[in-house]
PDB file of N, CA and C in Angstrom:
ATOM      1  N   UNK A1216     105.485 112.608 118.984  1.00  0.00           N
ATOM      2  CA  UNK A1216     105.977 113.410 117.894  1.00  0.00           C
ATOM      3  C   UNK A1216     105.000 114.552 117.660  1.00  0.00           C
ATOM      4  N   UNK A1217     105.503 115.603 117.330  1.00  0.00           N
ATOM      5  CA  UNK A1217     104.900 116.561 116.912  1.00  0.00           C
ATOM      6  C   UNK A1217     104.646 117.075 115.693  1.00  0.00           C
ATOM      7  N   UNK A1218     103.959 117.019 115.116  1.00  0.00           N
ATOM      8  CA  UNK A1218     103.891 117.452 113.085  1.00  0.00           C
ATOM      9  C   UNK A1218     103.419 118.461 112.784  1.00  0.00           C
ATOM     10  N   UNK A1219     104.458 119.596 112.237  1.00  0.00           N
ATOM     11  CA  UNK A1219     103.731 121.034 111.965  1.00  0.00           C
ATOM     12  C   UNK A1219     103.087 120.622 110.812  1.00  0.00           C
ATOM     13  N   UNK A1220     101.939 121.043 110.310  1.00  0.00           N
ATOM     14  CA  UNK A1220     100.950 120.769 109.060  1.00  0.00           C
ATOM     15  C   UNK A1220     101.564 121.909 108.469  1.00  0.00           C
ATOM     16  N   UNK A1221     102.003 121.959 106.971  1.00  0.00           N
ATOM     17  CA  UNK A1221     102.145 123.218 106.130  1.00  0.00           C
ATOM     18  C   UNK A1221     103.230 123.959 106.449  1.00  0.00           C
ATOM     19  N   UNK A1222     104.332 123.473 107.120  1.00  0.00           N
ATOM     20  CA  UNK A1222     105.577 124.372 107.243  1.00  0.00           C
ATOM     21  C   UNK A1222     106.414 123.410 107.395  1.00  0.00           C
ATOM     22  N   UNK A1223     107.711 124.589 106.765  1.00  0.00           N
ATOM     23  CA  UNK A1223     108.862 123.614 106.062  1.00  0.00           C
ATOM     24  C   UNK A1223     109.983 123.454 107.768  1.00  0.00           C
ATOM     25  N   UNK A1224     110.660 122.884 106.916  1.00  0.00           N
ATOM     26  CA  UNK A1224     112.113 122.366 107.888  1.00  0.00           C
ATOM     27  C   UNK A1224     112.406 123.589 108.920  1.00  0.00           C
ATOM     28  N   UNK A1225     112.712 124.539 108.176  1.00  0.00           N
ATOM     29  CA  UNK A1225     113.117 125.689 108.574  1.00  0.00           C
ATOM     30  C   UNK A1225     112.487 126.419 109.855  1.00  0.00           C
ATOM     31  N   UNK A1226     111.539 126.652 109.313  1.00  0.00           N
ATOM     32  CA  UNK A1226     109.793 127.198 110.399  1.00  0.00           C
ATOM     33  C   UNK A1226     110.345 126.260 111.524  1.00  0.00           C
ATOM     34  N   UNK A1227     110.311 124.680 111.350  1.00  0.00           N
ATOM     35  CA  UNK A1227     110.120 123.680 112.512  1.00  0.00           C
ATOM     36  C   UNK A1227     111.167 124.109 113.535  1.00  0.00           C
ATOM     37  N   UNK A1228     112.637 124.411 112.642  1.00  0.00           N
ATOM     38  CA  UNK A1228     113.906 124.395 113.599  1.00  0.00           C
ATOM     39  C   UNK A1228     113.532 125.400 114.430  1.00  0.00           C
ATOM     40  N   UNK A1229     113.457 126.341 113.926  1.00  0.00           N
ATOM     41  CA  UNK A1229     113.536 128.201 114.766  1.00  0.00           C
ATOM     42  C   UNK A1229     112.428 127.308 115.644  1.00  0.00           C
ATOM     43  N   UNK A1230     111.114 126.732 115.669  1.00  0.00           N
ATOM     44  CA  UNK A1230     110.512 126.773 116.947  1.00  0.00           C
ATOM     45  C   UNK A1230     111.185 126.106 117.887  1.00  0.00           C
ATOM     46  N   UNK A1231     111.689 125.018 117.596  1.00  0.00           N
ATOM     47  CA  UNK A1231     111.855 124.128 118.127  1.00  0.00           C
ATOM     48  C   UNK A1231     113.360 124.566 119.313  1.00  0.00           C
ATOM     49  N   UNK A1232     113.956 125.215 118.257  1.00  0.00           N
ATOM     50  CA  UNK A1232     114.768 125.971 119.464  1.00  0.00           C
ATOM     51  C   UNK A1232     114.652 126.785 120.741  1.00  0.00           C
ATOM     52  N   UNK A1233     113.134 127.202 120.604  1.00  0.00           N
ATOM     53  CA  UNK A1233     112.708 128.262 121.991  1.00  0.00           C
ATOM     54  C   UNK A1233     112.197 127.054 122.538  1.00  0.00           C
ATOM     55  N   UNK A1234     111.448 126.380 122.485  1.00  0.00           N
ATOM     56  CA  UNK A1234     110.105 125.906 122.413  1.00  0.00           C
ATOM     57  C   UNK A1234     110.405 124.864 124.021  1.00  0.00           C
ATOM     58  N   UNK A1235     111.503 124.025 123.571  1.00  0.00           N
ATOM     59  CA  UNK A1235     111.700 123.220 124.863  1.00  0.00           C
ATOM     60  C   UNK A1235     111.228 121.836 124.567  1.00  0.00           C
ATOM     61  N   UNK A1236     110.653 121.332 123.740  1.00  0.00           N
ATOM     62  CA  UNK A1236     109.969 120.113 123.519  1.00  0.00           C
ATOM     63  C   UNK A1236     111.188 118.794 123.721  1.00  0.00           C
ATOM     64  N   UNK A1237     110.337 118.094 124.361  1.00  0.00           N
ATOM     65  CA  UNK A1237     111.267 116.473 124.652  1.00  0.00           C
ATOM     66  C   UNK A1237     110.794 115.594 123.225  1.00  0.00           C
ATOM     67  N   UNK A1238     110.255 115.918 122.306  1.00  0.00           N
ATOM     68  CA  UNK A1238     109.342 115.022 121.433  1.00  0.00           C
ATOM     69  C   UNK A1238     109.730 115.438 120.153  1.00  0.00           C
ATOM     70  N   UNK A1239     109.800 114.262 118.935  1.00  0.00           N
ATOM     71  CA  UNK A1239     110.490 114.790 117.786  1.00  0.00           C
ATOM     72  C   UNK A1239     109.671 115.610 117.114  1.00  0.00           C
ATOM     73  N   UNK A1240     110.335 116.540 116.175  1.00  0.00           N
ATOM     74  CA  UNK A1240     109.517 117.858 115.340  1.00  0.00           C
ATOM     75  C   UNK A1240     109.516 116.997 114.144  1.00  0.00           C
ATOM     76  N   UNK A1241     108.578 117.202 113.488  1.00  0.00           N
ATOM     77  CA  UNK A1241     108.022 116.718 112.310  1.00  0.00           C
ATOM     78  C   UNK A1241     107.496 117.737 110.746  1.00  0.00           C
ATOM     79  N   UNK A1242     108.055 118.563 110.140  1.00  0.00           N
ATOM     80  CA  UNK A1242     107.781 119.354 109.356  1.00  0.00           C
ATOM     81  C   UNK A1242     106.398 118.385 108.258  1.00  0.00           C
ATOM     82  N   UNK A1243     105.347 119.000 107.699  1.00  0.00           N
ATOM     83  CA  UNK A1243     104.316 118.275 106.996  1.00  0.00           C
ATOM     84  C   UNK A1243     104.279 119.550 105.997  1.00  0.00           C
ATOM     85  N   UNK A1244     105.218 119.785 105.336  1.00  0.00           N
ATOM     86  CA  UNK A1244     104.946 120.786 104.244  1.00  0.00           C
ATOM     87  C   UNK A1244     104.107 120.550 103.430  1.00  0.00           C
ATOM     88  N   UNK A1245     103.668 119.712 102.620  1.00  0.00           N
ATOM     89  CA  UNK A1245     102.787 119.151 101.845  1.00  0.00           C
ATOM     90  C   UNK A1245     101.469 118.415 102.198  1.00  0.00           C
ATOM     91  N   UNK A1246     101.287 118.553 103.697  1.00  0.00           N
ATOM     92  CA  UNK A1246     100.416 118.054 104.086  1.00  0.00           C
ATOM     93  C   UNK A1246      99.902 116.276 104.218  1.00  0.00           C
ATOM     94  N   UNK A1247     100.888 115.855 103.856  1.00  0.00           N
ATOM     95  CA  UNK A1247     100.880 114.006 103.511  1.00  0.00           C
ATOM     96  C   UNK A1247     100.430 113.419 105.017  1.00  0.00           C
ATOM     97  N   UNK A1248     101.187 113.660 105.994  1.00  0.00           N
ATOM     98  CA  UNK A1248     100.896 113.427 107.265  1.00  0.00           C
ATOM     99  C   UNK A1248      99.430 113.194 108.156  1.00  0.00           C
ATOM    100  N   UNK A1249      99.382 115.072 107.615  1.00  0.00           N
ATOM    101  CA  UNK A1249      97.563 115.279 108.522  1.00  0.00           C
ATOM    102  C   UNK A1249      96.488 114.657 107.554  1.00  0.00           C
ATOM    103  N   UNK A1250      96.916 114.159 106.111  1.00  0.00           N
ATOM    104  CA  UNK A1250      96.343 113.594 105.467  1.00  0.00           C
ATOM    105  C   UNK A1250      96.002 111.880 105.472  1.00  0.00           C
ATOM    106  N   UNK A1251      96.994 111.647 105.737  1.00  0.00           N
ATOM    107  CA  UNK A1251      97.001 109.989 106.345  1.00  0.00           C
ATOM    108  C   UNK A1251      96.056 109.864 107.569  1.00  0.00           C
ATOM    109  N   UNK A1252      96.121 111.003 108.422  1.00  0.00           N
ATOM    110  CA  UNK A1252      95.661 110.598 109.673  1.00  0.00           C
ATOM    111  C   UNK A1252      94.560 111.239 110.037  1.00  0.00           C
ATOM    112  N   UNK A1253      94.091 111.811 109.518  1.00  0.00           N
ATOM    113  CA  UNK A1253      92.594 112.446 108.701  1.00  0.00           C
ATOM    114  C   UNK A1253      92.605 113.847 109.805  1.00  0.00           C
ATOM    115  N   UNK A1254      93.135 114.736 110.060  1.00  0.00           N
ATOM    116  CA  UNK A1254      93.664 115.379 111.066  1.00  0.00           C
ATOM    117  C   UNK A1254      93.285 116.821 109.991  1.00  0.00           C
ATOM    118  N   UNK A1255      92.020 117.695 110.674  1.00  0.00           N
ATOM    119  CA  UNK A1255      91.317 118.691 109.727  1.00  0.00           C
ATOM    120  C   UNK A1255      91.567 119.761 110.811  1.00  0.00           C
ATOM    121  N   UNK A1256      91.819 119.674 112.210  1.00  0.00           N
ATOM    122  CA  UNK A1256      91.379 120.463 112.991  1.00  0.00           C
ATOM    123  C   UNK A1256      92.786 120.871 113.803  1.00  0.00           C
ATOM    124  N   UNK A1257      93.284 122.300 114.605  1.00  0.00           N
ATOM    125  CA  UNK A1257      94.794 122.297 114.619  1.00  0.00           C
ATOM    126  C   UNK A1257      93.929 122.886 116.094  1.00  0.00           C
ATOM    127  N   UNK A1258      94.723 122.192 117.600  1.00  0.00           N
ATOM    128  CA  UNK A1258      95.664 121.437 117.636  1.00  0.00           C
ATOM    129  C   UNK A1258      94.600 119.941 117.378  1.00  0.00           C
ATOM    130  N   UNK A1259      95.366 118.949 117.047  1.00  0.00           N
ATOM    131  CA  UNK A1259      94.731 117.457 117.325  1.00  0.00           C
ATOM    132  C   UNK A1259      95.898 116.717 117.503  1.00  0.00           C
ATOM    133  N   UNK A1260      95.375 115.449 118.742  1.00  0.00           N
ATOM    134  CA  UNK A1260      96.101 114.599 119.030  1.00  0.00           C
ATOM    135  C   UNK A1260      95.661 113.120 118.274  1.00  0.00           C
ATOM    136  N   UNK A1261      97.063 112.512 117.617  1.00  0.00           N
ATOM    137  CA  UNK A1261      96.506 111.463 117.655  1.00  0.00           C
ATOM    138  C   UNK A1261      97.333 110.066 118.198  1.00  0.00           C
ATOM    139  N   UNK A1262      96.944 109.030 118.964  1.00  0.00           N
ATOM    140  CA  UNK A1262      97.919 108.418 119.695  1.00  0.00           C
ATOM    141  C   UNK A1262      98.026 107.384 119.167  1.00  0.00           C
ATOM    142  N   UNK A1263      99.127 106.792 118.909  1.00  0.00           N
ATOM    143  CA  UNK A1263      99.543 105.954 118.021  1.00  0.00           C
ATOM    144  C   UNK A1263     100.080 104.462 118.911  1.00  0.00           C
ATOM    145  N   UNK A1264      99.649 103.694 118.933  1.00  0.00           N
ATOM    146  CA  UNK A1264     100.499 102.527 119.482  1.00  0.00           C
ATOM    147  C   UNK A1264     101.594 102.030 119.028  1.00  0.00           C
ATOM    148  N   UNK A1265     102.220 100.664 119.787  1.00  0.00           N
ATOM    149  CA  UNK A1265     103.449 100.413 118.794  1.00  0.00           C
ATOM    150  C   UNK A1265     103.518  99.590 117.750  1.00  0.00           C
ATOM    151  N   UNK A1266     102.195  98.873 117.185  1.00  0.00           N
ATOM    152  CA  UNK A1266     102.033  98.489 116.107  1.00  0.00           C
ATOM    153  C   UNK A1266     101.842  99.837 115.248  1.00  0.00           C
ATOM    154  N   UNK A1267     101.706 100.823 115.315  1.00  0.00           N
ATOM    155  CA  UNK A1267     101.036 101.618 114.231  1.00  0.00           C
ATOM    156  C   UNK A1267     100.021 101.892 114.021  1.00  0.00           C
ATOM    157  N   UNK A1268      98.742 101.275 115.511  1.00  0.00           N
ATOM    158  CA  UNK A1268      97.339 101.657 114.846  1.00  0.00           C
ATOM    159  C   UNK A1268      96.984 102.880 115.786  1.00  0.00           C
ATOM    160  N   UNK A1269      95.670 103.545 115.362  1.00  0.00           N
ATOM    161  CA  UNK A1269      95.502 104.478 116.427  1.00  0.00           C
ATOM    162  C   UNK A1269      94.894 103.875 116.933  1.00  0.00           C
ATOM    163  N   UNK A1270      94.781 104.478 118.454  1.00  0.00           N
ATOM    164  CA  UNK A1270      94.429 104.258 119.168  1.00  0.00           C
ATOM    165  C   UNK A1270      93.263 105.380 120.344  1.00  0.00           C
ATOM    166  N   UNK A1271      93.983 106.288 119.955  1.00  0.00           N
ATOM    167  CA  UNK A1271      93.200 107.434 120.583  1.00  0.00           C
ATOM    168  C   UNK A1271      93.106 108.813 119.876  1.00  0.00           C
ATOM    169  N   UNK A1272      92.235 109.506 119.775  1.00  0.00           N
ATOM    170  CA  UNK A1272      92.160 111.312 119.240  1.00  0.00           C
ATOM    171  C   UNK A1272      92.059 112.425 120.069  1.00  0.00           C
ATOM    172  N   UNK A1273      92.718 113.166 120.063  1.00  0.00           N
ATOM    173  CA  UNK A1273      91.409 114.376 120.948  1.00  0.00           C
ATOM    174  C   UNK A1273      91.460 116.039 120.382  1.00  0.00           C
ATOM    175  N   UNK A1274      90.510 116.365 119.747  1.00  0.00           N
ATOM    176  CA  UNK A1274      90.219 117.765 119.383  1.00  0.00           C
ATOM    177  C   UNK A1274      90.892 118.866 120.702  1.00  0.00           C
ATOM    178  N   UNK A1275      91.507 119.903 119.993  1.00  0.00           N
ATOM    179  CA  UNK A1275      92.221 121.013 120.817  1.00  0.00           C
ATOM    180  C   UNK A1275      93.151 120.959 121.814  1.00  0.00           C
ATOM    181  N   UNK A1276      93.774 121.779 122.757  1.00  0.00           N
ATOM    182  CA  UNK A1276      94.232 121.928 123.863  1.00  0.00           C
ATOM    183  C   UNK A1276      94.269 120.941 124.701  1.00  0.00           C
ATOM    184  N   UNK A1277      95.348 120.330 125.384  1.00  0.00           N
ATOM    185  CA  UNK A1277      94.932 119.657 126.382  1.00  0.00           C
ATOM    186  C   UNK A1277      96.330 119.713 127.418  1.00  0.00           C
ATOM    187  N   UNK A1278      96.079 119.264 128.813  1.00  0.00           N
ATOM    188  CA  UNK A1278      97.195 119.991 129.350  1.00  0.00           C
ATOM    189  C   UNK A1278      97.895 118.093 130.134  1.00  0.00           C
ATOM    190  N   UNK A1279      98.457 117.283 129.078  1.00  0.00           N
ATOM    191  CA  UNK A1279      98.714 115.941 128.355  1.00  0.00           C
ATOM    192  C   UNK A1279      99.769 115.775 129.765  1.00  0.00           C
ATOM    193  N   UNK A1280     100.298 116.411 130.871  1.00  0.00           N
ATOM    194  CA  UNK A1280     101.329 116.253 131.844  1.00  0.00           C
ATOM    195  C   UNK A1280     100.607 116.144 132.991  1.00  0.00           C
ATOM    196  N   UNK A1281      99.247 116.535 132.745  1.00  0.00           N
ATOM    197  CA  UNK A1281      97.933 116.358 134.159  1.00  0.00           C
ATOM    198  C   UNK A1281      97.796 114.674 134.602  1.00  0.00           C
ATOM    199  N   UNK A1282      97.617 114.381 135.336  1.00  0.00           N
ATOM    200  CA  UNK A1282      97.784 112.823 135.839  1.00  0.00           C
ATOM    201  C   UNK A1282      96.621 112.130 135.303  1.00  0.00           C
ATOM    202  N   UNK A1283      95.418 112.865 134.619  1.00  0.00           N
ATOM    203  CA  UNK A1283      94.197 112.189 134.482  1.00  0.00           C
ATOM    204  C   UNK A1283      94.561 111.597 132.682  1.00  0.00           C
ATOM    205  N   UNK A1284      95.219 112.412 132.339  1.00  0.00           N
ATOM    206  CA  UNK A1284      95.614 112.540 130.744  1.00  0.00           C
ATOM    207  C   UNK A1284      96.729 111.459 130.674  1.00  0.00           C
ATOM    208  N   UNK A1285      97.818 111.329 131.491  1.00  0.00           N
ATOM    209  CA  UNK A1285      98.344 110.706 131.041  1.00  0.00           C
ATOM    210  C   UNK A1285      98.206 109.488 131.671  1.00  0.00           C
ATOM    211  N   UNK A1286      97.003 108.553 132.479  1.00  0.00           N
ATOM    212  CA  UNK A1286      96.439 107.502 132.699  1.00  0.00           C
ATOM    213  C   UNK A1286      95.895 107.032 131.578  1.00  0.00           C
ATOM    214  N   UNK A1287      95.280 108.044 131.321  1.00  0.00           N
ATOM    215  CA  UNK A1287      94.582 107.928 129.728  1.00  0.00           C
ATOM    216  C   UNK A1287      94.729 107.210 128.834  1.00  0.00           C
ATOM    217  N   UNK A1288      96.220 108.273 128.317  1.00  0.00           N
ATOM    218  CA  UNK A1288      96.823 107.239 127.039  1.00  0.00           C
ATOM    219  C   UNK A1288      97.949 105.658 127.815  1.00  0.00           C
ATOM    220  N   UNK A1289      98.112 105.776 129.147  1.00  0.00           N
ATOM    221  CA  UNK A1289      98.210 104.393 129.413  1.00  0.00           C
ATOM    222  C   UNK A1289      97.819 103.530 129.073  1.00  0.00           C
ATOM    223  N   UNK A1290      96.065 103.978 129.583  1.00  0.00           N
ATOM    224  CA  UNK A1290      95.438 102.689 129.637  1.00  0.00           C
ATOM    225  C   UNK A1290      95.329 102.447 127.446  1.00  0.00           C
ATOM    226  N   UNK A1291      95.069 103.640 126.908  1.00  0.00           N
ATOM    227  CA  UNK A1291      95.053 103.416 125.785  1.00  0.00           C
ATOM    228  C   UNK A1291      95.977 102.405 124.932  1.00  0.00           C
ATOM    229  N   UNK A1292      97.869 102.949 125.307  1.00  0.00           N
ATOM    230  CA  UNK A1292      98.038 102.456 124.774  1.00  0.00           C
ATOM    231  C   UNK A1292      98.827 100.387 125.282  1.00  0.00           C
ATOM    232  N   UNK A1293      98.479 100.050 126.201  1.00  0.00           N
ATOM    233  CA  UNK A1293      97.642  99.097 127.066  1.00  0.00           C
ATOM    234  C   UNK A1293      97.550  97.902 126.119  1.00  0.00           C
ATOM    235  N   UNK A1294      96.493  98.355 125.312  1.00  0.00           N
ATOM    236  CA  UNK A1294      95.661  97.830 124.403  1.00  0.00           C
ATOM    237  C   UNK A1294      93.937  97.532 124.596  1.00  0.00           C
ATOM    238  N   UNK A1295      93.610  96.699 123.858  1.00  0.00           N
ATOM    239  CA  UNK A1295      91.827  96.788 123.873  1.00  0.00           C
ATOM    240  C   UNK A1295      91.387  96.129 125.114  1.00  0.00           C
ATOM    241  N   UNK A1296      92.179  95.133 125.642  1.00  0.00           N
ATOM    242  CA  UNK A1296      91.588  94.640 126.822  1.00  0.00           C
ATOM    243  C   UNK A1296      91.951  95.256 128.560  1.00  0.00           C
ATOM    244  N   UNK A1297      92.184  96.606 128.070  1.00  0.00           N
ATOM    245  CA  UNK A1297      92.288  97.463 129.410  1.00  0.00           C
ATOM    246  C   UNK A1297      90.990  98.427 128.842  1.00  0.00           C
ATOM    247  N   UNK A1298      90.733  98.316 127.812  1.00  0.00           N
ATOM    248  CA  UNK A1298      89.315  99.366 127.747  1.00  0.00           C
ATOM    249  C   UNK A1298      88.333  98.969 127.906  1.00  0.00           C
TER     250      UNK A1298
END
């Protein structure tokens, strides 16, 4: 999922229409979101397992379709005894 911090519904659609994304858009107008997930810095990842805990972060840019990245959050989301 993707969560714009500070922009409404609207903002999200218009991108989301050029944009191409396979992943749901998430409007955070109020900021509740990047606030839960302590998320100060734009872009940040944070990877979520399927219980709900995190599991992984990463500050800025990253190019997440590279084979090293997405072993990554495999093994991440895996769980603790693949790390």
């Amino acid at each position: 999922m993707r969560v714009f911090i500070n922009e409404d519904a609207e903002t999200v659609r218009r991108f989301s229409g050029g944009a191409g994304l396979s992943v749901p858009l998430l409007p955070d107008k109020d900021g509740q979101v990047a606030s839960r997930y302590r998320v100060i810095r734009h872009p940040h990842t944070v990877i979520i397992d399927r219980r709900g805990l995190i599991v992984g972060r990463a500050d800025g840019e990253r190019a997440w379709a590279a084979p090293l990245a997405r072993e990554w959050i495999a093994r991440l989301l895996e769980g603790p005894a693949a790390r």
